[in-house]
Short mmCIF file of C-alpha atoms and ligand atoms in Angstrom, two decimals:
data_model
loop_
_atom_site.label_atom_id
_atom_site.label_comp_id
_atom_site.label_asym_id
_atom_site.label_seq_id
_atom_site.Cartn_x
_atom_site.Cartn_y
_atom_site.Cartn_z
CA UNK H 1 209.88 155.72 179.04
CA UNK H 2 213.44 154.93 176.61
CA UNK H 3 214.44 157.84 175.21
CA UNK H 4 217.16 158.10 172.14
CA UNK H 5 218.86 160.85 170.61
CA UNK H 6 220.62 160.80 167.08
CA UNK H 7 222.29 163.40 166.02
CA UNK H 8 221.37 164.91 162.37
CA UNK H 9 223.79 164.26 159.62
CA UNK H 10 221.93 167.09 157.31
CA UNK H 11 223.43 168.90 154.81
CA UNK H 12 225.09 172.55 156.47
CA UNK H 13 222.38 174.66 154.72
CA UNK H 14 219.40 172.87 155.91
CA UNK H 15 220.97 172.16 159.47
CA UNK H 16 217.82 171.64 161.96
CA UNK H 17 217.37 173.31 165.27
CA UNK H 18 217.33 169.94 167.26
CA UNK H 19 217.77 166.55 166.96
CA UNK H 20 215.84 163.24 166.01
CA UNK H 21 214.35 161.37 169.43
CA UNK H 22 212.85 158.67 169.79
CA UNK H 23 210.88 157.32 171.95
CA UNK H 24 209.25 153.86 172.76
CA UNK H 25 205.61 153.26 173.91
CA UNK H 26 205.40 153.39 177.91
CA UNK H 27 203.68 150.51 178.35
CA UNK H 28 203.40 146.60 176.08
CA UNK H 29 202.08 147.10 172.68
CA UNK H 30 200.52 144.18 171.21
CA UNK H 31 199.61 144.40 167.09
CA UNK H 32 196.06 144.80 165.77
CA UNK H 33 196.05 142.39 163.14
CA UNK H 34 197.80 140.07 165.85
CA UNK H 35 200.79 139.48 163.89
CA UNK H 36 198.87 138.89 160.64
CA UNK H 37 199.82 140.32 157.51
CA UNK H 38 196.85 140.10 155.44
CA UNK H 39 193.25 139.54 157.23
CA UNK H 40 191.34 138.05 154.39
CA UNK H 41 188.31 136.50 152.86
CA UNK H 42 187.26 135.24 149.82
CA UNK H 43 183.81 136.32 148.27
CA UNK H 44 181.75 135.17 145.32
CA UNK H 45 183.64 132.62 142.61
CA UNK H 46 186.74 134.83 142.24
CA UNK H 47 186.50 137.17 144.74
CA UNK H 48 188.91 138.75 147.46
CA UNK H 49 188.82 141.50 150.45
CA UNK H 50 192.24 141.26 152.34
CA UNK H 51 193.08 143.68 155.06
CA UNK H 52 196.61 144.07 154.45
CA UNK H 53 197.82 146.86 157.26
CA UNK H 54 196.50 149.51 159.79
CA UNK H 55 197.35 152.78 161.10
CA UNK H 56 197.99 152.33 164.41
CA UNK H 57 199.34 148.66 163.78
CA UNK H 58 200.70 148.85 167.51
CA UNK H 59 198.59 150.03 169.82
CA UNK H 60 199.19 149.53 173.89
CA UNK H 61 198.46 146.19 175.47
CA UNK H 62 194.42 145.98 176.24
CA UNK H 63 193.51 149.00 173.46
CA UNK H 64 192.18 148.48 170.13
CA UNK H 65 192.80 151.12 167.19
CA UNK H 66 189.92 152.82 168.80
CA UNK H 67 192.93 154.32 170.88
CA UNK H 68 194.19 156.46 167.66
CA UNK H 69 190.58 158.17 167.80
CA UNK H 70 190.43 158.86 171.33
CA UNK H 71 194.07 159.91 171.13
CA UNK H 72 193.56 162.41 168.32
CA UNK H 73 190.19 163.55 169.79
CA UNK H 74 191.73 164.68 173.10
CA UNK H 75 194.53 166.94 171.31
CA UNK H 76 191.45 168.97 170.45
CA UNK H 77 188.82 168.96 173.70
CA UNK H 78 192.40 169.02 175.86
CA UNK H 79 191.67 170.08 179.00
CA UNK H 80 187.76 169.26 178.53
CA UNK H 81 188.38 165.52 177.75
CA UNK H 82 188.31 165.56 181.57
CA UNK H 83 184.32 165.56 181.54
CA UNK H 84 184.14 162.69 179.11
CA UNK H 85 187.05 160.97 179.75
CA UNK H 86 185.63 157.51 179.13
CA UNK H 87 187.28 155.83 176.10
CA UNK H 88 183.61 154.06 174.81
CA UNK H 89 181.67 157.08 176.00
CA UNK H 90 183.87 159.32 173.65
CA UNK H 91 183.93 157.58 170.61
CA UNK H 92 180.10 157.50 170.59
CA UNK H 93 179.70 161.17 171.70
CA UNK H 94 182.29 161.90 168.36
CA UNK H 95 179.66 159.61 166.58
CA UNK H 96 176.71 161.04 167.39
CA UNK H 97 178.12 164.32 166.77
CA UNK H 98 179.17 164.03 163.58
CA UNK H 99 182.84 165.26 164.67
CA UNK H 100 184.70 162.88 162.39
CA UNK H 101 188.15 164.46 162.27
CA UNK H 102 189.66 162.13 165.03
CA UNK H 103 187.85 158.99 163.00
CA UNK H 104 190.86 160.16 160.26
CA UNK H 105 193.99 158.97 162.47
CA UNK H 106 192.80 155.03 161.78
CA UNK H 107 193.64 154.14 158.37
CA UNK H 108 193.12 150.54 156.36
CA UNK H 109 194.54 149.28 154.05
CA UNK H 110 193.40 146.43 151.80
CA UNK H 111 193.37 144.35 148.87
CA UNK H 112 190.62 143.49 146.62
CA UNK H 113 189.94 141.23 143.91
CA UNK H 114 186.23 142.01 142.29
CA UNK H 115 184.35 142.01 138.84
CA UNK H 116 185.01 145.31 137.04
CA UNK H 117 181.08 146.18 136.98
CA UNK H 118 181.85 146.39 140.90
CA UNK H 119 184.51 148.52 140.33
CA UNK H 120 182.91 150.50 138.48
CA UNK H 121 180.63 151.07 141.48
CA UNK H 122 183.32 151.15 143.96
CA UNK H 123 185.51 153.80 142.27
CA UNK H 124 182.65 156.58 142.29
CA UNK H 125 183.32 156.99 146.55
CA UNK H 126 187.04 159.58 145.79
CA UNK H 127 188.01 159.67 149.18
CA UNK H 128 190.20 156.70 149.27
CA UNK H 129 193.91 156.46 147.64
CA UNK H 130 193.81 153.94 144.80
CA UNK H 131 196.37 151.31 143.07
CA UNK H 132 194.77 148.88 140.21
CA UNK H 133 195.89 146.10 137.88
CA UNK H 134 197.03 147.58 134.90
CA UNK H 135 195.72 145.39 132.11
CA UNK H 136 197.81 147.32 129.16
CA UNK H 137 200.76 146.13 130.99
CA UNK H 138 199.76 142.89 132.61
CA UNK H 139 197.58 140.00 130.92
CA UNK H 140 194.06 140.19 132.27
CA UNK H 141 193.39 136.98 134.41
CA UNK H 142 191.11 134.12 133.13
CA UNK H 143 188.22 134.82 136.01
CA UNK H 144 184.42 135.94 135.80
CA UNK H 145 181.93 136.76 137.88
CA UNK H 146 178.87 134.00 137.48
CA UNK H 147 176.31 134.17 139.17
CA UNK H 148 174.61 131.37 141.20
CA UNK H 149 171.20 130.50 139.29
CA UNK H 150 169.18 131.70 142.13
CA UNK H 151 170.90 135.15 141.64
CA UNK H 152 170.22 135.96 138.29
CA UNK H 153 167.74 138.33 139.63
CA UNK H 154 164.43 139.78 138.16
CA UNK H 155 164.18 143.43 137.34
CA UNK H 156 162.36 144.81 140.59
CA UNK H 157 159.14 146.93 140.23
CA UNK H 158 159.02 148.82 142.89
CA UNK H 159 163.07 150.35 142.57
CA UNK H 160 164.29 150.99 138.95
CA UNK H 161 167.51 150.10 140.10
CA UNK H 162 166.98 147.28 141.39
CA UNK H 163 166.78 143.52 141.36
CA UNK H 164 164.08 141.42 143.44
CA UNK H 165 164.00 137.88 144.30
CA UNK H 166 165.10 134.93 141.03
CA UNK H 167 163.99 135.22 137.92
CA UNK H 168 162.30 132.35 136.24
CA UNK H 169 164.99 129.36 136.15
CA UNK H 170 164.43 128.84 132.46
CA UNK H 171 165.73 132.51 131.52
CA UNK H 172 167.79 132.27 134.21
CA UNK H 173 169.94 129.12 133.28
CA UNK H 174 169.69 130.86 130.09
CA UNK H 175 171.57 133.90 130.68
CA UNK H 176 173.69 131.68 132.59
CA UNK H 177 174.44 129.96 129.36
CA UNK H 178 174.66 133.00 127.37
CA UNK H 179 177.42 134.53 130.27
CA UNK H 180 179.13 130.79 129.36
CA UNK H 181 179.45 132.17 125.61
CA UNK H 182 180.55 135.55 126.56
CA UNK H 183 183.18 134.26 129.31
CA UNK H 184 184.82 132.54 125.54
CA UNK H 185 186.12 135.54 124.48
CA UNK H 186 188.82 134.86 127.23
CA UNK H 187 189.65 132.50 123.93
CA UNK H 188 189.95 135.29 121.37
CA UNK H 189 191.55 137.55 123.89
CA UNK H 190 194.40 135.12 124.23
CA UNK H 191 194.41 134.70 120.36
CA UNK H 192 195.06 138.09 119.71
CA UNK H 193 197.38 138.52 122.09
CA UNK H 194 199.62 135.74 121.23
CA UNK H 195 199.53 137.66 117.69
CA UNK H 196 200.88 140.82 118.58
CA UNK H 197 197.72 142.41 119.50
CA UNK H 198 198.64 145.42 122.80
CA UNK H 199 197.56 144.23 125.47
CA UNK H 200 196.00 147.76 126.23
CA UNK H 201 193.69 146.71 123.17
CA UNK H 202 192.91 143.03 123.15
CA UNK H 203 191.50 143.73 126.96
CA UNK H 204 188.51 145.74 125.38
CA UNK H 205 186.04 143.45 123.57
CA UNK H 206 186.27 141.46 127.54
CA UNK H 207 182.87 141.91 129.78
CA UNK H 208 182.28 144.14 132.16
CA UNK H 209 182.28 140.46 134.39
CA UNK H 210 185.74 140.03 134.18
CA UNK H 211 187.69 140.42 137.73
CA UNK H 212 189.98 143.65 138.54
CA UNK H 213 191.87 144.01 141.47
CA UNK H 214 193.87 147.56 143.51
CA UNK H 215 195.10 147.98 146.56
CA UNK H 216 192.91 150.60 148.39
CA UNK H 217 193.39 152.97 151.53
CA UNK H 218 191.19 154.96 153.34
CA UNK H 219 190.77 156.09 156.57
CA UNK H 220 188.14 155.32 159.03
CA UNK H 221 185.80 158.13 158.64
CA UNK H 222 185.61 157.48 154.93
CA UNK H 223 185.45 153.70 155.38
CA UNK H 224 182.53 153.64 157.19
CA UNK H 225 180.67 156.33 154.49
CA UNK H 226 181.50 154.01 151.79
CA UNK H 227 180.16 151.10 154.36
CA UNK H 228 176.90 152.70 155.38
CA UNK H 229 175.93 153.60 151.92
CA UNK H 230 177.48 149.74 150.71
CA UNK H 231 176.04 147.34 152.94
CA UNK H 232 172.60 149.41 152.97
CA UNK H 233 170.18 146.98 150.90
CA UNK H 234 169.53 149.91 148.50
CA UNK H 235 173.48 149.20 146.64
CA UNK H 236 173.23 145.89 144.29
CA UNK H 237 173.97 142.96 146.57
CA UNK H 238 177.48 142.18 144.78
CA UNK H 239 179.17 145.04 146.07
CA UNK H 240 177.15 144.88 149.75
CA UNK H 241 178.86 141.44 150.02
CA UNK H 242 182.18 142.77 149.55
CA UNK H 243 180.67 145.88 151.95
CA UNK H 244 179.99 143.54 154.70
CA UNK H 245 182.90 141.42 154.86
CA UNK H 246 185.13 144.89 155.30
CA UNK H 247 183.34 145.47 158.32
CA UNK H 248 183.01 142.68 159.67
CA UNK H 249 186.85 142.25 158.78
CA UNK H 250 187.39 145.73 160.61
CA UNK H 251 185.35 145.21 163.59
CA UNK H 252 187.28 143.55 166.25
CA UNK H 253 189.94 146.14 165.26
CA UNK H 254 188.14 149.57 166.02
CA UNK H 255 185.26 147.60 168.01
CA UNK H 256 183.84 150.79 169.82
CA UNK H 257 183.75 153.09 166.41
CA UNK H 258 182.19 149.43 164.27
CA UNK H 259 179.14 149.44 167.17
CA UNK H 260 178.91 153.16 167.23
CA UNK H 261 178.98 153.47 163.22
CA UNK H 262 175.42 150.04 164.09
CA UNK H 263 174.06 152.31 166.72
CA UNK H 264 174.20 155.48 165.10
CA UNK H 265 174.18 155.30 161.95
CA UNK H 266 173.56 152.81 160.15
CA UNK H 267 170.89 150.94 162.35
CA UNK H 268 169.58 154.64 162.51
CA UNK H 269 167.25 156.59 160.88
CA UNK H 270 166.96 160.22 159.69
CA UNK H 271 163.85 162.19 160.18
CA UNK H 272 162.63 165.53 157.91
CA UNK H 273 160.87 167.97 159.36
CA UNK H 274 157.91 166.29 157.67
CA UNK H 275 157.79 163.37 159.24
CA UNK H 276 158.80 165.09 162.25
CA UNK H 277 155.28 166.92 162.68
CA UNK H 278 153.85 164.43 160.95
CA UNK H 279 154.29 162.70 164.54
CA UNK H 280 153.89 165.37 166.47
CA UNK H 281 150.12 166.25 165.18
CA UNK H 282 149.15 162.40 164.60
CA UNK H 283 148.53 163.46 161.28
CA UNK H 284 149.52 161.93 157.48
CA UNK H 285 152.41 163.35 155.99
CA UNK H 286 152.40 166.70 154.42
CA UNK H 287 153.39 165.74 151.47
CA UNK H 288 151.77 164.88 147.38
CA UNK H 289 155.40 163.01 146.51
CA UNK H 290 154.72 159.30 146.18
CA UNK H 291 158.23 158.28 146.73
CA UNK H 292 158.41 160.77 150.06
CA UNK H 293 155.21 159.13 151.17
CA UNK H 294 156.58 155.62 150.71
CA UNK H 295 160.07 156.43 152.55
CA UNK H 296 157.77 157.46 155.20
CA UNK H 297 155.27 154.24 155.32
CA UNK H 298 158.46 151.90 155.59
CA UNK H 299 159.96 154.42 158.83
CA UNK H 300 156.52 154.17 160.20
CA UNK H 301 156.42 150.55 159.97
CA UNK H 302 160.71 150.76 161.40
CA UNK H 303 159.24 152.58 164.41
CA UNK H 304 156.44 150.22 164.77
CA UNK H 305 154.07 153.44 164.22
C1 FAD Z 1 172.58 152.80 145.44
C2 FAD Z 1 173.60 153.73 145.23
C3 FAD Z 1 172.99 154.16 143.30
C4 FAD Z 1 173.51 154.97 143.26
N1 FAD Z 1 173.14 155.34 141.65
C5 FAD Z 1 174.08 156.00 140.96
C6 FAD Z 1 174.15 156.51 139.69
O1 FAD Z 1 172.97 156.05 139.13
N2 FAD Z 1 174.60 157.28 138.91
C7 FAD Z 1 175.96 157.70 139.20
O2 FAD Z 1 176.26 158.54 138.76
N3 FAD Z 1 176.00 157.01 141.01
C8 FAD Z 1 175.46 156.47 141.38
N4 FAD Z 1 176.10 156.19 142.99
C9 FAD Z 1 176.83 157.13 143.13
C10 FAD Z 1 176.86 158.28 144.60
O3 FAD Z 1 175.76 159.08 144.02
C11 FAD Z 1 178.14 158.37 144.95
O4 FAD Z 1 178.97 159.36 143.90
C12 FAD Z 1 179.14 157.71 145.69
O5 FAD Z 1 178.38 157.16 146.41
C13 FAD Z 1 180.18 158.41 145.93
O6 FAD Z 1 179.83 158.41 147.28
P1 FAD Z 1 180.00 160.25 148.43
O7 FAD Z 1 180.73 160.89 147.04
O8 FAD Z 1 179.37 160.39 149.23
O9 FAD Z 1 181.79 159.57 147.92
P2 FAD Z 1 182.92 159.73 148.07
O10 FAD Z 1 183.32 160.31 147.02
O11 FAD Z 1 184.17 158.94 149.09
O12 FAD Z 1 183.49 161.33 149.21
C14 FAD Z 1 182.59 161.32 150.44
C15 FAD Z 1 182.29 162.65 150.64
O13 FAD Z 1 183.48 163.41 150.86
C16 FAD Z 1 183.12 164.54 150.36
N5 FAD Z 1 183.30 164.79 149.01
C17 FAD Z 1 184.28 164.24 148.11
N6 FAD Z 1 184.76 164.19 147.01
C18 FAD Z 1 184.37 165.45 146.56
C19 FAD Z 1 184.42 166.75 145.50
N7 FAD Z 1 185.28 166.91 144.86
N8 FAD Z 1 184.21 168.38 146.02
C20 FAD Z 1 183.16 168.24 147.11
N9 FAD Z 1 183.04 167.75 148.20
C21 FAD Z 1 183.68 165.85 147.70
C22 FAD Z 1 181.92 164.64 149.96
O14 FAD Z 1 181.13 165.59 151.02
C23 FAD Z 1 181.43 163.17 149.63
O15 FAD Z 1 180.11 162.92 150.09
C24 FAD Z 1 174.80 155.35 143.58
C25 FAD Z 1 175.23 155.37 145.03
C26 FAD Z 1 174.86 154.37 145.62
C27 FAD Z 1 175.28 154.09 146.88
#
């Protein structure tokens, strides 16, 4: 291991006790983004998910960024990890037992471009660091989310918050024509900017389909929480598309943690006490709540019961 010692140049009052020591990696290292400055996926008409940085960026050759999870876990377990000394086994153990802080040692920085109605849902996830495009400082770009005809969905009858299946063709077309008209508000926006109206005021009549963009940084633990909620079919289709794109991008960077997420979270199932009793006793669910009963039916179908 190469060691470099740099003498400290500090004001006398705050002179530290030691020297700054730089140590090199013991083995050859690799860049988890393989030298790329961005790994991008375009979404819908103007949307974008771009991974711009990862911590750890450099890992020992032959490892992935999963390495940082194992490295942190071994600090907490110390000698104990001798029993679970295989990386995959250790990460999967952590995932099963919701020992999440080692996951926080991996961080991702993304650049996202998305319509404001998606950003509204996204920003509810409070555990990320965000820096957004300022429509007070800069001119909003002429970009609007315009769904395809079959993505003009009709209101779901079973889920008050969701859409299901395409609306009838004539209504869908009428809605798209309506969006065309609304998007013309951009011309007015530009006109008022040209007349000297402040950007912070001129923007207020633009629709929620206009695009914004931000840098969004979070750690693997919180990213997986986000993905668990937003890749799920209960989330709105448009944000789901972004969530799945992020998952596909990070998957080769943390392959072991990504697989553990699918196995123990995203494709797993939580059983309530009442559901466990219903299975054990071979009885119907002991609940008169219709929604709970419907959820139990869904789970039974998934379990093949
Ligand atoms: C399908 C769906 C429908 C939704 N519908 C609605 C809706 O109709 N209306 C609505 O308002 N929201 C809605 N939401 C948003 C939802 O209620 C959550 O606000 C959002 O999903 C963020 O979840 P979170 O708090 O777990 O995430 P984060 O903010 O990322 O937090 C992650 C975790 O960190 C912890 N945490 C973060 N901040 C705090 C804090 N200040 N105090 C304590 N613990 C904290 C909590 O453990 C939290 O679970 C919906 C979400 C989904 C997925």
